[in-house]
Amino acid sequence: MTEVVGRIRPASNVPTRLLLFGGIALLIFCIFPFVAGEFQTNLMAKLLLFGALGVSLDLVWGFTGILSFAHGVFFTLGGYVAAYYLKLNLSASANNYGGTLPDFMVWNGLTELPWFIAPLQFFPVAAIAMLLIPAGFAYVIGWFIFRSKVSGVYITIITLAISSALTTFFISQQAYTGGTNGITDVSKLSLLGIVIPPIGLYFIILFFTAALIAGGWWLTQSNFGLILRSIKENEKRISYLGYDVAGFKIFIWTLSAAIAGIAGGLFVPLNRFISPVYLAVAFGTQVVIWVAVGGRGTLFGPLIAAILLGQVQNSVDRITQDWQLIVGFILLLVVLFLPDGLMSLLPKPLRFTENNQVTGYLPPAPKKR
Amino acid sequence: MSVCALQIGSSLVSSLIDLAQTAPAEPKAAFSMIAFANQLLNGVGIVGILLLTGLGLAITFGVMRIINLAHGEFIMLGAYVSFVLQSAFKMDLLLTIPFAFLFTALVGAVVELTIIRRLYGRPLETLLATWGLSIVMQGIVKLIFTAQLKYVKAPPYIRGNLTVFGSGEQAVEISYYRLFIVVVALLLLALTAFLLYKTSLGREVRAVTQSREMAKCLGVNTSLIDMATFAYGCGLAGIAGSVISSLKSVAPPMGQDYLVDAWMTVVAGGVDKLVGVLAGAALIGESKAAIAFLLDDPAARVIVLAALIILIRYRPEGLFTIQKRA
């Protein structure tokens, strides 16, 4: 793992026009909540998180070539951690039963808090678990599948099975997870004793997403990113050059799961509940669709697609109940006729993907001792 | 990194322990051979369903290497064909099966012509496109028939139970309907094996999969073969849907329930030989039934899926495939 991290070198240059457009976009997003109403602010915060989730999938799929339907799972694992924290910190008056035990546990006959959930009532533990549980789960899976001869399509089928199995598992463990309903009626997020208002939450989420985009850009433009893209192009060749391909894959896979977990953790204070709906394959598919429609390997594409599709869905939902059908058509058309997604419709200078070709020199591979 | 792996490991173990601890807490009869035998026969029914739903995939994936995630929706289409024919013409379920085959095969042929054909040699793109297709098919069916659950009646002569031995409370029995599913599945398996290995058409199909270019040079109409094979695989899914339509209700999302399991069946058994599907179905169906007997249904599903993931990790070519040199 240290060898892999050692590969990350700063990107050589950031184009001025990227700084310009990024700055303008950030400014617009900063002004947005003061212009739009509370409903739109909350919706936009949600879509920013979905966009961040899309970006995390883009890192493994668009840049490294691993298609995963399990990113919704990592997102939801982070979400459950946050939901336990918020549920356990409900003030006694707000809790229907006056006690410290969450209502769904009372309904299912639990008399005391299970020991593996209890530590989550403390903020530092929950904050770390929000990141470590999805990342740890992803690391185990990643170690398991990437250090084997399992090839692309099988990995995708495994991620489908994981999502399906976990959904069943969470629904069946009603006493611990709230079953089909999930964890509802959670408290509002408060930091240092101050309850965070919706607009504060919006800015936390905006900061997270902006930092993710900046960090993602830096990562993918670095030597490390070059190796990832090379793995996508020709895995065998990279491994013949002496690189530990599996190590790189596991690293980016774990990192992206951690990002998805944080996004999920931020989602719960906003959404006020989490349920197995977000574990299911359908939500994992949504994430894949954002990336496919936005453009694989573009970093900005998934974010734009998530916001665009989300806003369209919001307005279309009032007219028709068949949003899913439209989404299916969009996915089908994009795969068949626009394989590089919406970003490829933009003029070239605005795509910021010119450095994504596998050119230049790979740094020397580490010596085997 | 290893520390967090340990953490998640221990939390997983603890939840598994909880799973084991909570399960026996439910009031359950003491271990009885009769109940266990019944559960194993129940497993035979599951094997039949898995075999039936996996067989179409064994053609589209096993023979043609097409990743078809819309397979579940072809099953759903077959079930709706049976529903429509039964409610409009009062047709017997058995008589609707050929129509289900023809209709889904036709849809399959159209899909091959318009979508799959453009994506040969790009498995991940095919996977995405068929996933989009599955959403579209669900959406269209929902538009036409609404999301309401529909019911298909089984013909009277395959209702009731066959008693294997014993009687009354102590009887070991299997329903005729599940037996019917198993018989249809085995017949279809035999028919498909015959078509694939004993006819000139099957020889051409195998030639195209082995070397498209060479087959073309020898005068095989490869694009026609591709279309026919894919259509046949989809038709098999249609038969599966028609046959299982009266087992549960018929609804637009029903295909999703069968998709992951059908894939697991095909992958577990290995796709080089058709008989691998039978082996995969037998393995998954019976272990599911046995674990469900000891714990409960969700636990059985989770454990079997986890075991299959481990299996794919160590033998991606499936359990019952002869090792080949790469």
XYZ file of C-alpha atoms in Angstrom:
695
model
C 0.000 0.000 0.000
C 2.820 2.432 0.799
C 4.267 1.771 -2.623
C 0.972 2.796 -4.190
C 0.659 5.981 -2.149
C 4.229 6.862 -3.054
C 3.102 7.102 -6.686
C 0.912 10.122 -6.027
C 2.758 13.185 -7.253
C 1.176 16.602 -7.696
C -0.331 17.398 -11.082
C 1.936 19.429 -13.270
C -0.347 22.300 -14.133
C -3.898 23.457 -13.666
C -5.261 25.251 -16.759
C -6.325 28.830 -16.069
C -9.655 28.291 -17.760
C -10.376 25.445 -15.358
C -9.721 27.763 -12.422
C -11.918 30.372 -14.080
C -14.855 28.026 -14.750
C -14.471 26.272 -11.426
C -14.513 29.628 -9.648
C -17.609 30.800 -11.511
C -19.404 27.519 -10.806
C -18.505 27.707 -7.139
C -19.725 31.302 -6.967
C -23.060 30.342 -8.531
C -23.469 27.495 -6.047
C -22.632 29.856 -3.181
C -25.270 32.385 -4.248
C -27.835 29.697 -5.085
C -29.377 29.126 -1.610
C -29.954 32.875 -1.153
C -31.845 33.114 -4.443
C -33.732 29.822 -4.435
C -36.181 28.748 -1.759
C -35.571 26.221 0.983
C -37.002 23.376 -1.063
C -34.634 24.061 -3.952
C -31.695 24.445 -1.557
C -32.359 21.065 -0.005
C -32.863 19.480 -3.412
C -29.611 20.965 -4.685
C -27.722 19.775 -1.593
C -29.070 16.273 -2.218
C -28.083 16.406 -5.875
C -24.597 17.636 -4.978
C -24.202 14.553 -2.779
C -25.482 12.298 -5.544
C -23.009 14.017 -7.848
C -20.215 13.343 -5.355
C -21.276 9.706 -5.267
C -21.123 9.675 -9.066
C -17.639 11.190 -8.983
C -16.518 8.461 -6.579
C -17.762 5.810 -9.002
C -16.122 7.671 -11.878
C -12.743 7.249 -10.165
C -13.033 3.460 -10.318
C -15.086 3.086 -13.475
C -14.208 6.022 -15.701
C -10.543 6.123 -14.814
C -9.693 2.537 -13.849
C -12.272 0.567 -15.815
C -14.022 -1.293 -12.986
C -17.816 -1.100 -13.347
C -19.474 -1.393 -9.943
C -23.110 -1.552 -8.938
C -22.054 -1.558 -5.281
C -21.369 2.145 -4.809
C -24.873 2.679 -3.545
C -23.986 0.096 -0.871
C -20.923 2.040 0.313
C -23.002 5.224 0.327
C -25.721 3.570 2.385
C -23.288 2.008 4.867
C -21.989 5.499 5.627
C -25.607 6.624 5.791
C -26.548 3.975 8.363
C -23.626 5.005 10.580
C -24.793 8.633 10.488
C -28.387 7.520 11.066
C -27.413 5.526 14.187
C -25.529 8.562 15.499
C -28.431 10.932 14.901
C -31.009 8.454 16.180
C -29.083 7.813 19.399
C -28.759 11.553 19.998
C -32.474 12.278 19.843
C -33.388 14.311 22.884
C -35.400 12.241 25.351
C -38.538 14.306 24.754
C -38.363 13.787 20.997
C -38.017 10.045 21.385
C -41.402 8.394 21.452
C -40.368 6.139 24.278
C -38.497 8.627 26.418
C -35.594 6.244 26.719
C -32.311 6.117 24.923
C -33.255 3.070 22.909
C -34.360 3.850 19.319
C -38.032 3.126 18.645
C -37.470 0.354 16.076
C -35.375 -1.563 18.594
C -38.140 -1.295 21.197
C -40.686 -2.557 18.672
C -38.515 -5.556 17.947
C -38.073 -6.515 21.564
C -34.543 -5.335 22.248
C -34.082 -4.156 25.835
C -30.606 -2.698 25.592
C -28.433 -1.138 22.943
C -26.348 -3.769 21.080
C -22.675 -3.288 21.943
C -21.633 -2.865 18.322
C -24.055 0.026 17.800
C -23.548 1.744 21.163
C -20.195 3.440 20.350
C -21.849 5.222 17.422
C -23.601 7.628 19.788
C -20.307 9.519 20.197
C -19.530 11.996 17.429
C -15.824 11.184 16.887
C -16.536 7.448 16.716
C -19.416 7.964 14.301
C -17.420 10.357 12.124
C -14.564 7.886 11.816
C -16.858 4.879 11.369
C -18.726 6.705 8.593
C -15.491 6.604 6.640
C -13.926 3.385 7.893
C -16.871 1.000 7.672
C -17.548 1.524 3.951
C -13.805 1.719 3.254
C -13.070 -1.379 5.313
C -15.873 -3.319 3.664
C -14.629 -2.203 0.252
C -11.048 -3.093 1.187
C -12.066 -6.642 2.102
C -14.029 -7.055 -1.123
C -11.313 -5.391 -3.165
C -8.552 -7.504 -1.681
C -10.708 -10.520 -2.311
C -11.617 -9.894 -5.947
C -8.702 -7.932 -7.361
C -6.050 -10.345 -6.139
C -7.473 -13.093 -8.305
C -8.033 -13.875 -11.934
C -11.595 -12.585 -11.825
C -12.119 -10.420 -14.892
C -14.204 -7.314 -15.585
C -17.662 -8.675 -16.175
C -17.512 -11.115 -13.272
C -16.522 -8.288 -10.938
C -19.625 -6.390 -11.990
C -21.787 -9.455 -11.384
C -20.181 -9.864 -7.952
C -21.056 -6.241 -7.108
C -24.649 -6.952 -8.162
C -24.723 -9.977 -5.859
C -23.239 -7.995 -2.965
C -25.874 -5.307 -3.325
C -28.642 -7.903 -3.540
C -27.355 -9.931 -0.574
C -26.880 -6.900 1.684
C -30.367 -5.644 0.908
C -31.794 -8.989 2.005
C -29.562 -8.982 5.078
C -30.519 -5.477 6.225
C -34.217 -6.144 5.716
C -34.029 -9.398 7.692
C -32.174 -7.879 10.673
C -35.137 -5.771 11.697
C -34.144 -5.317 15.341
C -30.797 -3.822 14.424
C -31.496 -2.004 11.157
C -35.170 -1.096 11.272
C -35.934 -3.577 8.474
C -37.663 -2.282 5.346
C -38.454 1.090 6.896
C -34.854 1.708 7.809
C -33.994 4.329 10.392
C -36.491 7.171 10.379
C -37.201 10.318 12.410
C -33.569 11.024 13.196
C -32.509 14.151 15.061
C -31.116 17.220 13.313
C -27.367 17.420 13.014
C -25.782 19.635 15.642
C -22.122 20.492 16.040
C -20.698 21.818 19.331
C -24.213 22.085 20.670
C -25.523 24.239 17.816
C -28.210 22.805 15.544
C -27.087 23.164 11.925
C -29.752 24.959 9.833
C -30.498 23.663 6.299
C -28.378 26.371 4.740
C -25.423 25.395 6.912
C -25.821 21.805 5.798
C -25.909 23.011 2.204
C -22.568 24.758 2.610
C -20.980 21.769 4.356
C -22.083 19.615 1.431
C -20.929 22.193 -1.120
C -17.527 22.337 0.558
C -17.270 18.531 0.536
C -18.207 18.287 -3.132
C -15.880 21.098 -4.190
C -13.023 19.560 -2.218
C -13.781 16.183 -3.792
C -13.687 17.644 -7.302
C -10.432 19.471 -6.604
C -8.882 16.428 -4.958
C -10.137 14.151 -7.719
C -8.656 16.423 -10.367
C -5.322 16.488 -8.577
C -5.344 12.714 -8.128
C -6.304 11.828 -11.667
C -3.856 14.264 -13.254
C -0.983 12.988 -11.147
C 1.321 10.131 -12.054
C -0.996 7.963 -10.019
C -3.898 8.897 -12.294
C -1.757 8.105 -15.312
C -1.187 4.602 -13.958
C -4.922 4.170 -13.307
C -5.754 5.170 -16.876
C -3.035 2.862 -18.160
C -4.595 -0.008 -16.204
C -7.895 0.748 -17.897
C -6.258 0.779 -21.333
C -4.091 -2.302 -20.994
C -3.867 -4.050 -17.685
C -1.497 -6.796 -18.801
C 1.048 -4.391 -20.183
C 1.132 -2.381 -16.960
C 1.681 -5.488 -14.913
C 4.478 -6.593 -17.286
C 6.124 -3.235 -16.589
C 6.358 -4.311 -12.966
C 3.433 -2.485 -11.397
C 1.291 -4.114 -8.775
C -1.984 -3.652 -10.680
C -4.093 -5.238 -7.937
C -2.591 -2.864 -5.348
C -3.584 0.180 -7.391
C -7.064 -1.168 -7.961
C -7.595 -1.958 -4.283
C -6.366 1.508 -3.299
C -8.652 3.461 -5.638
C -11.568 1.113 -4.892
C -11.177 1.646 -1.119
C -10.684 5.389 -1.513
C -13.775 5.721 -3.652
C -15.825 3.693 -1.157
C -14.667 6.040 1.618
C -15.800 9.035 -0.443
C -19.147 7.345 -1.102
C -19.452 6.630 2.630
C -18.917 10.283 3.578
C -21.460 11.344 0.966
C -23.918 8.858 2.481
C -23.172 10.139 5.972
C -23.923 13.717 4.896
C -27.050 12.540 3.096
C -28.816 11.344 6.244
C -29.001 14.677 8.159
C -30.435 16.132 4.963
C -32.813 13.328 4.047
C -33.738 12.558 7.695
C -33.937 8.824 7.056
C -32.070 5.926 5.480
C -33.508 2.632 4.319
C -32.552 -0.483 2.350
C -33.941 1.253 -0.762
C -30.515 2.849 -1.079
C -28.790 -0.532 -0.746
C -30.783 -2.092 -3.541
C -29.522 -2.630 -7.053
C -31.884 0.049 -8.390
C -30.035 2.810 -6.532
C -26.649 1.369 -7.527
C -27.922 1.581 -11.094
C -28.809 5.243 -10.627
C -25.183 5.950 -9.750
C -23.998 4.078 -12.825
C -26.443 6.090 -14.940
C -25.162 9.441 -13.644
C -21.629 8.458 -14.613
C -22.616 6.991 -17.991
C -24.778 9.976 -18.920
C -22.300 12.546 -17.653
C -19.350 10.907 -19.292
C -16.948 8.323 -17.972
C -13.549 9.608 -16.952
C -14.555 13.259 -17.011
C -14.857 13.891 -13.261
C -17.245 16.829 -13.802
C -19.644 14.827 -15.968
C -21.227 12.708 -13.210
C -21.835 15.807 -11.079
C -23.451 17.675 -13.969
C -25.536 14.615 -14.916
C -26.724 14.051 -11.341
C -27.836 17.688 -10.993
C -29.404 17.798 -14.464
C -31.255 14.473 -14.191
C -32.324 15.285 -10.641
C -33.784 18.650 -11.620
C -35.514 17.162 -14.667
C -36.935 14.358 -12.525
C -38.199 16.900 -10.023
C -40.139 18.754 -12.694
C -41.225 15.670 -14.641
C -42.472 13.850 -11.544
C -45.383 16.258 -11.413
C -46.423 15.279 -14.943
C -45.700 11.581 -15.139
C -45.012 8.673 -12.834
C -42.835 6.964 -15.402
C -39.518 8.637 -14.743
C -37.764 5.262 -14.625
C -38.806 4.539 -18.193
C -37.268 7.825 -19.342
C -34.065 7.095 -17.429
C -33.852 3.654 -19.041
C -34.213 5.194 -22.496
C -31.559 7.798 -21.707
C -29.135 5.092 -20.558
C -29.799 2.990 -23.642
C -29.345 5.930 -26.009
C -26.202 7.148 -24.279
C -24.569 3.714 -24.423
C -25.471 3.241 -28.076
C -24.950 6.704 -29.521
C -23.056 8.858 -27.025
C -20.542 6.565 -25.314
C -18.588 9.499 -23.878
C -21.640 11.044 -22.286
C -22.960 14.595 -22.162
C -19.494 16.034 -21.596
C -18.533 15.041 -25.134
C -21.181 17.458 -26.423
C -19.327 20.391 -24.883
C -16.672 22.206 -26.936
C -13.263 20.648 -26.372
C -11.727 23.396 -24.198
C -14.535 22.911 -21.667
C -14.177 19.157 -21.258
C -10.889 19.281 -19.372
C -10.071 15.756 -20.441
C -7.183 16.498 -22.816
C -4.699 15.149 -20.279
C -6.625 11.913 -19.948
C -4.972 10.201 -22.876
C -2.360 7.734 -21.813
C 0.680 9.648 -22.985
C 3.894 10.743 -21.387
C 6.207 8.701 -19.272
C 5.175 6.349 -16.560
C 7.281 6.712 -13.458
C 9.638 3.763 -12.985
C 8.029 0.764 -11.389
C 9.088 -0.068 -7.852
C 11.877 -2.590 -7.499
C 10.838 -5.949 -6.129
C 12.831 -6.905 -3.099
C -5.616 -0.191 6.368
C -5.277 -3.634 7.885
C -6.614 -2.283 11.172
C -9.850 -1.184 9.595
C -10.043 -4.494 7.765
C -9.879 -6.163 11.149
C -12.568 -3.869 12.503
C -14.966 -4.552 9.712
C -14.058 -8.207 9.954
C -14.961 -8.359 13.619
C -18.186 -6.427 13.103
C -19.143 -8.802 10.306
C -18.393 -11.770 12.503
C -20.411 -10.283 15.325
C -23.398 -9.715 13.081
C -23.114 -13.283 11.855
C -23.039 -14.443 15.457
C -26.144 -12.389 16.132
C -27.732 -13.970 13.124
C -26.986 -17.398 14.524
C -28.190 -16.396 17.964
C -31.453 -14.812 16.940
C -32.517 -17.584 14.613
C -33.078 -20.416 17.122
C -34.917 -18.007 19.424
C -37.991 -18.333 17.201
C -40.288 -21.128 18.220
C -39.393 -23.930 15.905
C -40.204 -27.616 15.978
C -37.424 -29.943 16.974
C -35.366 -31.374 14.154
C -37.510 -33.919 12.393
C -36.574 -36.082 9.477
C -40.008 -35.605 7.915
C -39.675 -31.835 7.900
C -36.143 -32.089 6.593
C -37.173 -34.444 3.796
C -39.996 -32.077 2.889
C -37.545 -29.216 2.812
C -35.231 -31.160 0.505
C -38.160 -31.814 -1.848
C -38.941 -28.120 -1.605
C -35.348 -27.640 -2.689
C -36.058 -29.746 -5.771
C -38.672 -27.153 -6.699
C -36.114 -24.366 -6.267
C -33.679 -26.336 -8.429
C -36.325 -26.545 -11.142
C -36.909 -22.791 -11.098
C -33.190 -22.016 -11.129
C -32.595 -24.430 -13.975
C -35.479 -23.007 -15.962
C -34.450 -19.375 -15.446
C -30.745 -20.102 -15.894
C -31.076 -22.097 -19.118
C -31.716 -19.062 -21.327
C -28.669 -17.357 -19.848
C -26.609 -20.476 -20.499
C -27.354 -19.872 -24.173
C -26.919 -16.104 -24.352
C -23.955 -15.965 -21.978
C -22.575 -19.477 -22.139
C -22.628 -19.871 -25.881
C -22.597 -16.290 -27.147
C -20.821 -14.498 -24.264
C -23.461 -11.770 -24.233
C -24.014 -10.234 -20.807
C -27.775 -9.969 -20.810
C -29.050 -8.154 -17.728
C -32.496 -7.883 -19.305
C -32.892 -11.650 -18.942
C -35.251 -11.198 -16.008
C -37.470 -8.964 -18.127
C -37.770 -11.637 -20.814
C -38.993 -13.952 -18.046
C -41.474 -11.240 -17.081
C -42.627 -10.891 -20.710
C -43.273 -14.632 -20.907
C -45.369 -14.456 -17.755
C -47.413 -11.572 -19.179
C -48.023 -13.464 -22.417
C -49.543 -16.265 -20.361
C -51.576 -13.786 -18.353
C -52.958 -12.034 -21.433
C -53.839 -15.256 -23.246
C -55.446 -16.719 -20.159
C -57.533 -13.679 -19.296
C -58.555 -12.946 -22.913
C -59.141 -16.449 -24.304
C -59.402 -18.546 -21.110
C -56.484 -20.550 -22.425
C -54.926 -23.384 -20.476
C -51.531 -22.396 -19.026
C -49.817 -25.265 -20.847
C -51.153 -24.059 -24.194
C -49.799 -20.559 -23.633
C -46.214 -21.782 -23.310
C -45.469 -21.960 -27.071
C -46.874 -18.464 -27.529
C -44.702 -17.177 -24.694
C -41.708 -18.734 -26.429
C -42.551 -17.240 -29.820
C -43.297 -13.776 -28.509
C -40.190 -13.422 -26.341
C -38.016 -14.928 -29.063
C -39.386 -12.322 -31.463
C -38.642 -9.509 -29.011
C -35.206 -11.054 -28.480
C -34.532 -11.035 -32.218
C -35.491 -7.364 -32.455
C -33.270 -6.538 -29.471
C -30.366 -8.402 -31.051
C -30.805 -6.519 -34.318
C -31.130 -3.074 -32.767
C -28.920 -3.171 -29.670
C -26.754 -6.233 -29.090
C -25.390 -6.313 -32.634
C -23.776 -2.897 -32.256
C -21.926 -3.924 -29.130
C -20.286 -7.294 -29.899
C -16.872 -7.612 -28.293
C -17.593 -4.926 -25.690
C -19.011 -6.872 -22.744
C -19.286 -3.941 -20.319
C -21.167 -1.818 -22.869
C -23.498 -4.732 -23.548
C -24.086 -5.075 -19.831
C -25.013 -1.387 -19.528
C -27.214 -1.371 -22.599
C -29.152 -4.459 -21.519
C -29.570 -2.940 -18.062
C -31.051 0.153 -19.689
C -33.211 -2.146 -21.779
C -34.443 -3.937 -18.677
C -35.564 -0.623 -17.149
C -37.290 0.326 -20.408
C -39.068 -3.043 -20.696
C -40.303 -2.787 -17.105
C -41.471 0.758 -17.765
C -43.369 -0.148 -20.933
C -45.066 -3.148 -19.341
C -46.012 -0.940 -16.405
C -47.492 1.625 -18.806
C -49.648 -1.024 -20.475
C -50.648 -3.219 -17.549
C -50.074 -0.834 -14.565
C -48.049 -1.944 -11.560
C -50.962 -4.006 -10.227
C -50.244 -7.659 -9.416
C -51.787 -10.109 -11.892
C -52.541 -13.750 -11.265
C -52.339 -16.720 -13.607
C -54.258 -19.878 -12.741
C -52.591 -23.263 -12.914
C -54.603 -25.924 -14.771
C -56.580 -28.181 -12.390
C -54.710 -31.361 -13.305
C -51.415 -30.070 -11.883
C -52.788 -28.862 -8.581
C -52.384 -30.710 -5.339
C -49.526 -32.647 -3.870
C -47.797 -35.871 -4.731
C -47.183 -37.916 -1.585
C -43.838 -39.643 -1.748
C -44.356 -41.656 1.432
C -46.129 -41.421 4.772
C -49.536 -39.842 5.264
C -51.294 -37.078 7.172
C -49.013 -35.006 9.370
C -46.114 -37.318 8.647
C -46.345 -37.129 4.866
C -43.397 -36.299 2.699
C -44.859 -34.579 -0.336
C -44.105 -32.312 -3.240
C -46.640 -30.251 -5.131
C -47.399 -31.402 -8.678
C -46.747 -27.887 -9.865
C -43.153 -27.884 -8.658
C -42.706 -31.323 -10.166
C -44.102 -29.937 -13.412
C -41.522 -27.119 -13.332
C -38.697 -29.621 -12.839
C -39.940 -31.802 -15.698
C -40.267 -28.848 -18.093
C -36.791 -27.643 -17.107
C -35.214 -31.035 -17.705
C -37.026 -31.466 -21.038
C -35.846 -28.053 -22.199
C -32.309 -28.852 -21.102
C -32.384 -32.080 -23.102
C -33.905 -30.350 -26.138
C -31.324 -27.569 -26.026
C -28.458 -30.026 -25.657
C -29.827 -31.966 -28.631
C -30.102 -28.824 -30.763
C -26.658 -27.641 -29.815
C -24.682 -30.866 -30.055
C -26.562 -33.106 -32.461
C -27.879 -30.903 -35.251
C -26.118 -29.063 -38.065
C -27.624 -25.798 -36.819
C -26.045 -26.384 -33.418
C -22.736 -27.133 -35.091
C -22.915 -23.804 -36.885
C -23.737 -22.026 -33.626
C -20.728 -23.572 -31.933
C -18.552 -22.771 -34.952
C -19.540 -19.091 -34.797
C -18.710 -18.854 -31.106
C -15.365 -20.540 -31.567
C -14.222 -18.513 -34.543
C -16.553 -16.029 -36.153
C -14.139 -15.228 -38.991
C -13.482 -18.829 -39.901
C -17.152 -19.717 -39.766
C -17.900 -16.808 -42.071
C -15.235 -17.981 -44.510
C -16.845 -21.402 -44.614
C -20.151 -19.916 -45.624
C -22.007 -19.721 -42.317
C -24.413 -16.807 -42.167
C -23.002 -15.547 -38.875
C -25.344 -12.620 -38.325
C -28.359 -14.877 -38.825
C -26.901 -17.427 -36.411
C -26.268 -14.683 -33.828
C -29.825 -13.471 -34.085
C -31.329 -16.959 -33.947
C -29.231 -17.995 -30.944
C -30.042 -14.878 -28.958
C -33.715 -15.183 -29.849
C -33.697 -18.822 -28.724
C -32.101 -17.865 -25.382
C -34.753 -15.181 -24.864
C -37.464 -17.606 -25.877
C -36.283 -19.997 -23.175
C -36.580 -17.146 -20.674
C -40.120 -16.608 -21.960
C -40.994 -20.258 -21.337
C -39.540 -19.929 -17.839
C -41.740 -16.906 -17.197
C -44.822 -18.624 -18.519
C -44.236 -21.768 -16.463
C -43.561 -19.946 -13.194
C -46.260 -17.324 -13.764
C -48.814 -19.032 -11.552
C -46.299 -19.754 -8.780
C -46.444 -16.180 -7.517
C -48.052 -13.048 -8.880
C -47.101 -11.438 -12.183
C -45.814 -7.858 -11.947
C -43.394 -5.619 -13.891
C -40.458 -5.916 -11.436
C -40.751 -9.713 -11.086
C -37.806 -10.362 -13.395
C -35.402 -8.682 -11.002
C -36.075 -11.389 -8.421
C -34.837 -14.048 -10.784
C -31.973 -12.163 -12.432
C -29.260 -12.391 -9.768
C -30.120 -16.002 -8.925
C -30.158 -17.035 -12.566
C -26.780 -15.424 -13.087
C -25.370 -17.130 -10.037
C -26.651 -20.485 -11.287
C -24.967 -20.083 -14.633
C -21.715 -18.753 -13.211
C -21.506 -21.365 -10.440
C -22.061 -24.277 -12.758
C -19.733 -23.068 -15.452
C -20.828 -22.306 -18.966
C -18.625 -24.448 -21.172
C -20.921 -27.410 -20.915
C -24.673 -27.091 -20.846
C -24.902 -29.599 -18.003
C -23.110 -27.046 -15.801
C -26.412 -25.187 -15.400
C -28.019 -28.316 -13.995
C -25.123 -28.746 -11.567
C -25.257 -25.086 -10.554
C -29.004 -25.183 -10.046
C -28.812 -28.388 -7.995
C -26.025 -26.993 -5.815
C -27.671 -23.626 -5.150
C -31.239 -24.907 -4.829
C -30.508 -27.670 -2.357
C -28.058 -25.678 -0.228
C -30.603 -22.861 -0.059
C -33.294 -25.278 1.081
C -31.008 -26.890 3.655
C -29.807 -23.580 5.135
C -33.347 -22.203 5.166
C -34.344 -25.263 7.188
C -31.608 -24.678 9.757
C -31.871 -20.862 9.938
C -34.384 -18.883 7.877
C -34.973 -17.788 4.295
C -33.122 -14.438 4.295
C -30.135 -16.034 6.028
C -30.098 -18.789 3.398
C -30.085 -16.225 0.598
C -27.302 -14.174 2.175
C -25.113 -17.168 2.989
C -25.547 -18.786 -0.423
C -24.787 -15.499 -2.224
C -21.685 -14.988 -0.052
C -20.539 -18.546 -0.749
C -21.063 -17.994 -4.478
C -19.002 -14.800 -4.418
C -16.202 -16.792 -2.809
C -16.665 -19.511 -5.419
C -16.409 -17.024 -8.306
C -13.258 -15.620 -6.721
C -11.497 -18.960 -6.766
C -13.087 -20.532 -9.816
C -14.438 -17.824 -12.131
C -14.833 -20.471 -14.822
C -17.321 -22.324 -12.641
C -17.239 -25.478 -10.570
C -17.887 -27.992 -13.264
C -15.583 -26.898 -16.022
C -12.589 -28.839 -17.115
C -9.454 -26.758 -16.622
C -8.113 -25.611 -19.945
C -4.743 -24.201 -20.732
C -5.010 -20.520 -21.481
